[in-house]
C-alpha cells in the first residue's frame, strides 16, 4: 500500500519573488525612513507657528501620524517579505507613499506661513492635491483586498482594476481642474479652462473612490474569512478583523471634528496599524496555494508501509 501525504509547498515563483529587486527594497526603505524624519522635522517647526492663511488645524498633526504609520508599514513589510513577498511589496509602497505625503503636507503647511514664504507653495500644493489618493486608497483598498499572497485573478483582478482606474481618474481630474489648492489661497497653476465644468465629477469621484476601496476590503475580508474557516486555515479571525477594522478606521477619522486633528490622526495611526498587522498575520500564515477558488494542494507519493 502506498500513502499519499498532502503538502503545502511554496511555489518556485514565490521563492524567486523573495529575492527579486533587492535594490528596489533598499530604495523604498531609505525613502520611507528619510521622508518620515523630514516630515517630522518640518512638522515640528510648522506646529509651533500659527496657522497660515487658508490652512487647517489638520495639517498641524498629520505629518507626525503619517510618518509613524509609514514606519509601521515598512517594519511589517520587512517582517513578512520572506513568506509573502508580493503582499509585502504592496505594503512597502503604501508606507513610502505615506512618508512622502507627510513631507508634502508639512512643507505645504509651512509654505503658507510668513516664515515659509520662500517655499514654492503652488508646486507643493499641487503635488499634495494630486498625490493624496495614492497612500489613502492603498491603505484602505489594497492591504486587505490583495490577500493572500498571490496574483489577483478573475473577479478579484477586475475589482482591483476598477479601484486603480477610479484613483487614477481622480488624480488626473484634480491635476487640471481650476480650483484653489488644498489649504492655500493659490489657484491651480496647471488648470485647464476646458475642465471648469468637471467640478461635479470630482465631488462624485473622491467619495466614490474611498467608499469603493473600503467596500473592496470588507468584501474581500469576509470572503477570505469564510474560506479560511471552512478549510481550517486558522486565520479567519485575523482576516475578518482586518476587513472590519478598515471601515471602522475610515468612519472614525471622518467623525472626529477638524478642530481636533490629533484625535483624527491617532485613529488613522492606530486603526491602520491594527488592520495591517492582522493582514500581515494572514499573509504570513496562509500557504502559497490558497487562492480564492480554493486550496490546491500538491501531492507526492511516499514509501509503502
XYZ file of C-alpha atoms in Angstrom:
305
model
C 0.000 0.000 0.000
C 1.262 3.477 -0.903
C 0.323 6.517 1.166
C -0.079 9.999 -0.247
C 0.581 12.983 2.011
C -0.894 16.412 1.363
C 1.710 19.158 1.437
C 1.528 22.902 1.017
C 4.789 23.803 -0.640
C 5.741 27.329 -1.638
C 5.877 27.582 -5.402
C 9.208 28.355 -7.116
C 7.753 31.715 -8.174
C 7.335 32.660 -4.514
C 10.951 31.785 -3.705
C 12.154 33.817 -6.656
C 9.896 36.722 -5.671
C 11.505 37.000 -2.254
C 14.872 37.574 -3.890
C 13.686 39.871 -6.671
C 14.598 43.554 -6.922
C 16.630 43.896 -3.701
C 17.676 47.338 -4.879
C 14.063 48.499 -5.029
C 13.508 47.279 -1.477
C 16.514 49.241 -0.270
C 15.432 52.387 -2.134
C 11.897 52.211 -0.712
C 13.180 51.616 2.806
C 15.596 54.552 2.631
C 12.873 56.736 1.088
C 10.433 55.825 3.859
C 12.850 56.469 6.710
C 14.307 59.677 5.239
C 10.891 61.110 4.343
C 9.478 60.205 7.764
C 12.320 62.012 9.513
C 11.965 65.014 7.203
C 8.203 65.126 7.697
C 8.532 65.067 11.479
C 11.305 67.704 11.419
C 9.387 70.138 9.202
C 6.147 69.333 11.017
C 7.737 70.201 14.345
C 8.769 73.613 13.003
C 5.341 74.257 11.489
C 3.347 73.073 14.512
C 4.938 75.812 16.642
C 3.677 78.518 14.287
C 0.180 79.976 13.907
C -1.832 78.522 11.026
C -1.147 80.235 7.732
C -3.904 81.749 5.552
C -6.193 79.063 4.167
C -4.613 76.275 6.203
C -6.458 73.961 8.611
C -5.567 72.549 12.006
C -5.494 69.055 10.469
C -2.114 69.784 8.902
C -0.583 70.523 12.296
C -0.777 66.880 13.312
C -0.933 64.941 10.049
C 2.837 64.705 9.331
C 3.523 63.023 12.680
C 0.868 60.350 12.293
C 1.578 59.774 8.604
C 5.287 59.333 9.317
C 4.523 56.978 12.207
C 2.236 54.857 10.038
C 4.874 54.792 7.295
C 7.445 53.346 9.703
C 4.951 50.722 10.937
C 4.154 49.654 7.373
C 7.841 49.470 6.489
C 8.551 47.268 9.516
C 5.588 44.979 8.787
C 6.685 44.591 5.167
C 10.228 43.682 6.209
C 8.931 41.023 8.583
C 6.564 39.457 6.030
C 8.798 39.651 2.968
C 10.282 36.122 3.258
C 6.845 34.451 3.401
C 4.725 36.922 1.415
C 6.984 38.955 -0.908
C 4.279 40.265 -3.224
C 1.984 41.438 -0.420
C 4.960 42.902 1.455
C 5.872 44.863 -1.670
C 2.427 46.482 -1.748
C 2.680 47.396 1.932
C 6.165 48.809 1.401
C 4.901 51.026 -1.421
C 1.980 52.283 0.677
C 4.358 53.041 3.560
C 6.684 55.010 1.294
C 3.680 56.942 -0.058
C 2.612 57.931 3.467
C 6.134 59.094 4.282
C 6.263 61.236 1.144
C 2.817 62.654 1.898
C 3.960 63.542 5.414
C 6.701 65.700 3.894
C 4.346 67.289 1.361
C 1.762 68.253 3.981
C 4.375 69.535 6.429
C 6.081 71.663 3.771
C 2.731 72.910 2.471
C 1.596 73.928 5.954
C 4.878 75.785 6.431
C 4.770 77.369 2.966
C 1.568 79.306 3.715
C 3.096 80.949 6.802
C 5.271 84.094 6.681
C 8.252 82.018 7.833
C 7.880 79.723 4.807
C 7.288 82.424 2.208
C 10.356 81.335 0.239
C 8.899 77.873 -0.406
C 7.125 77.162 -3.731
C 3.601 76.978 -2.332
C 1.956 76.476 -5.740
C 4.119 73.497 -6.660
C 3.891 71.846 -3.251
C 0.160 72.474 -3.055
C -0.378 70.950 -6.500
C 1.613 67.837 -5.571
C -0.281 67.445 -2.305
C -3.630 67.766 -4.089
C -2.772 65.169 -6.722
C -0.791 62.722 -4.579
C -3.079 62.161 -1.577
C -5.135 59.249 -3.041
C -2.024 57.113 -3.503
C -1.414 56.434 0.182
C -5.002 56.577 1.462
C -6.503 54.349 -1.220
C -3.537 51.996 -0.976
C -4.071 51.549 2.753
C -7.867 51.293 2.680
C -8.255 49.321 -0.516
C -5.190 47.179 -1.219
C -3.675 45.966 2.062
C -6.617 43.637 2.766
C -8.032 43.123 -0.721
C -4.759 41.730 -2.123
C -4.610 38.905 0.418
C -3.437 36.163 0.172
C -0.030 36.494 -1.400
C -0.978 35.538 -4.946
C -1.706 37.488 -8.082
C -5.340 38.634 -8.181
C -7.317 36.714 -10.772
C -10.786 36.743 -12.272
C -13.246 38.920 -10.393
C -10.595 39.884 -7.819
C -8.377 41.312 -10.537
C -11.294 43.179 -12.113
C -12.233 44.704 -8.746
C -8.683 45.945 -8.163
C -8.501 47.336 -11.701
C -11.707 49.303 -11.088
C -10.237 50.778 -7.896
C -6.978 51.743 -9.595
C -8.901 53.256 -12.511
C -11.047 55.354 -10.165
C -7.954 56.514 -8.310
C -6.065 57.415 -11.475
C -9.064 59.285 -12.883
C -9.484 61.245 -9.644
C -5.808 62.240 -9.647
C -5.971 63.243 -13.313
C -9.007 65.476 -12.840
C -7.522 67.021 -9.672
C -4.359 67.841 -11.609
C -6.051 70.055 -14.204
C -9.305 71.245 -12.644
C -9.499 75.009 -11.929
C -9.719 75.241 -8.155
C -7.933 76.613 -5.092
C -5.159 74.272 -3.959
C -5.666 72.427 -0.684
C -5.215 74.615 2.423
C -3.916 77.563 0.390
C -5.272 80.608 -1.399
C -3.388 79.705 -4.554
C -5.173 78.761 -7.775
C -4.155 75.559 -9.532
C -1.200 76.599 -11.742
C -1.928 73.832 -14.277
C -5.661 74.442 -14.519
C -7.255 73.946 -17.931
C -10.302 76.172 -18.540
C -11.952 73.385 -20.530
C -12.226 71.307 -17.331
C -14.061 74.010 -15.373
C -17.351 72.150 -15.718
C -15.859 68.988 -14.178
C -16.070 70.134 -10.549
C -19.154 67.987 -10.045
C -17.228 64.983 -11.328
C -14.540 65.477 -8.668
C -17.130 65.852 -5.930
C -18.508 62.491 -7.009
C -15.223 60.695 -7.730
C -13.494 61.347 -4.399
C -16.150 59.803 -2.100
C -16.838 57.046 -4.647
C -13.149 56.168 -4.747
C -12.861 55.911 -0.963
C -16.148 54.075 -0.472
C -15.240 51.565 -3.164
C -11.827 50.989 -1.573
C -13.386 50.343 1.841
C -16.083 48.091 0.370
C -13.467 46.096 -1.516
C -11.540 45.442 1.702
C -14.696 44.467 3.613
C -15.949 42.049 0.945
C -12.520 40.500 0.433
C -12.049 40.127 4.184
C -15.415 38.378 4.596
C -14.789 36.049 1.646
C -11.349 35.021 2.909
C -12.573 34.677 6.491
C -15.319 32.269 5.403
C -12.913 30.335 3.157
C -10.338 30.127 5.934
C -12.862 28.836 8.457
C -14.283 26.267 6.029
C -10.858 24.898 5.151
C -9.334 25.059 8.603
C -6.596 27.570 7.765
C -6.974 29.129 11.221
C -6.752 32.784 10.218
C -10.416 33.596 9.718
C -10.478 35.759 12.852
C -7.492 37.770 11.618
C -8.677 38.435 8.077
C -12.222 39.109 9.290
C -10.906 41.530 11.893
C -8.729 43.276 9.314
C -11.662 43.691 6.935
C -13.838 45.095 9.738
C -11.121 47.453 11.027
C -10.865 49.204 7.642
C -14.347 50.811 7.665
C -14.118 51.471 11.418
C -10.890 53.416 10.842
C -12.313 55.266 7.840
C -15.527 56.276 9.591
C -13.748 57.001 12.887
C -11.297 59.529 11.468
C -14.038 61.209 9.430
C -16.217 61.583 12.543
C -13.567 63.491 14.510
C -14.019 67.293 14.295
C -11.390 69.194 12.311
C -10.623 71.180 15.427
C -9.067 68.053 16.937
C -6.542 66.867 14.338
C -4.543 64.864 16.877
C -7.510 62.586 17.576
C -8.180 62.052 13.871
C -4.509 61.278 13.278
C -4.454 58.844 16.186
C -7.441 56.976 14.738
C -5.673 56.567 11.397
C -2.385 55.520 13.008
C -3.895 53.005 15.429
C -6.532 51.675 13.024
C -4.182 51.451 10.060
C -1.508 49.715 12.117
C -4.067 47.276 13.553
C -5.533 46.012 10.310
C -2.119 45.926 8.636
C -0.741 43.740 11.439
C -3.775 41.462 11.214
C -3.375 41.239 7.443
C 0.331 40.517 7.909
C -0.524 37.534 10.088
C -2.813 36.252 7.341
C -0.248 36.833 4.588
C 2.493 35.040 6.523
C 0.282 32.124 7.605
C -1.760 31.196 4.549
C 0.030 28.749 2.258
C 1.018 29.927 -1.179
C -1.510 27.532 -2.700
C -4.544 29.151 -1.047
C -6.376 31.053 -3.760
C -9.909 32.486 -3.917
C -11.222 29.404 -5.725
C -9.893 27.010 -3.115
C -6.846 25.193 -1.822
C -4.840 23.350 -4.447
C -2.504 21.015 -2.554
C 0.484 19.316 -4.033
C 0.747 15.600 -3.504
C 3.693 13.300 -3.565
C 3.953 9.522 -3.053
C 5.789 8.083 -0.072
C 7.355 4.775 0.680
C 4.892 1.972 1.364
C 4.447 0.784 4.925
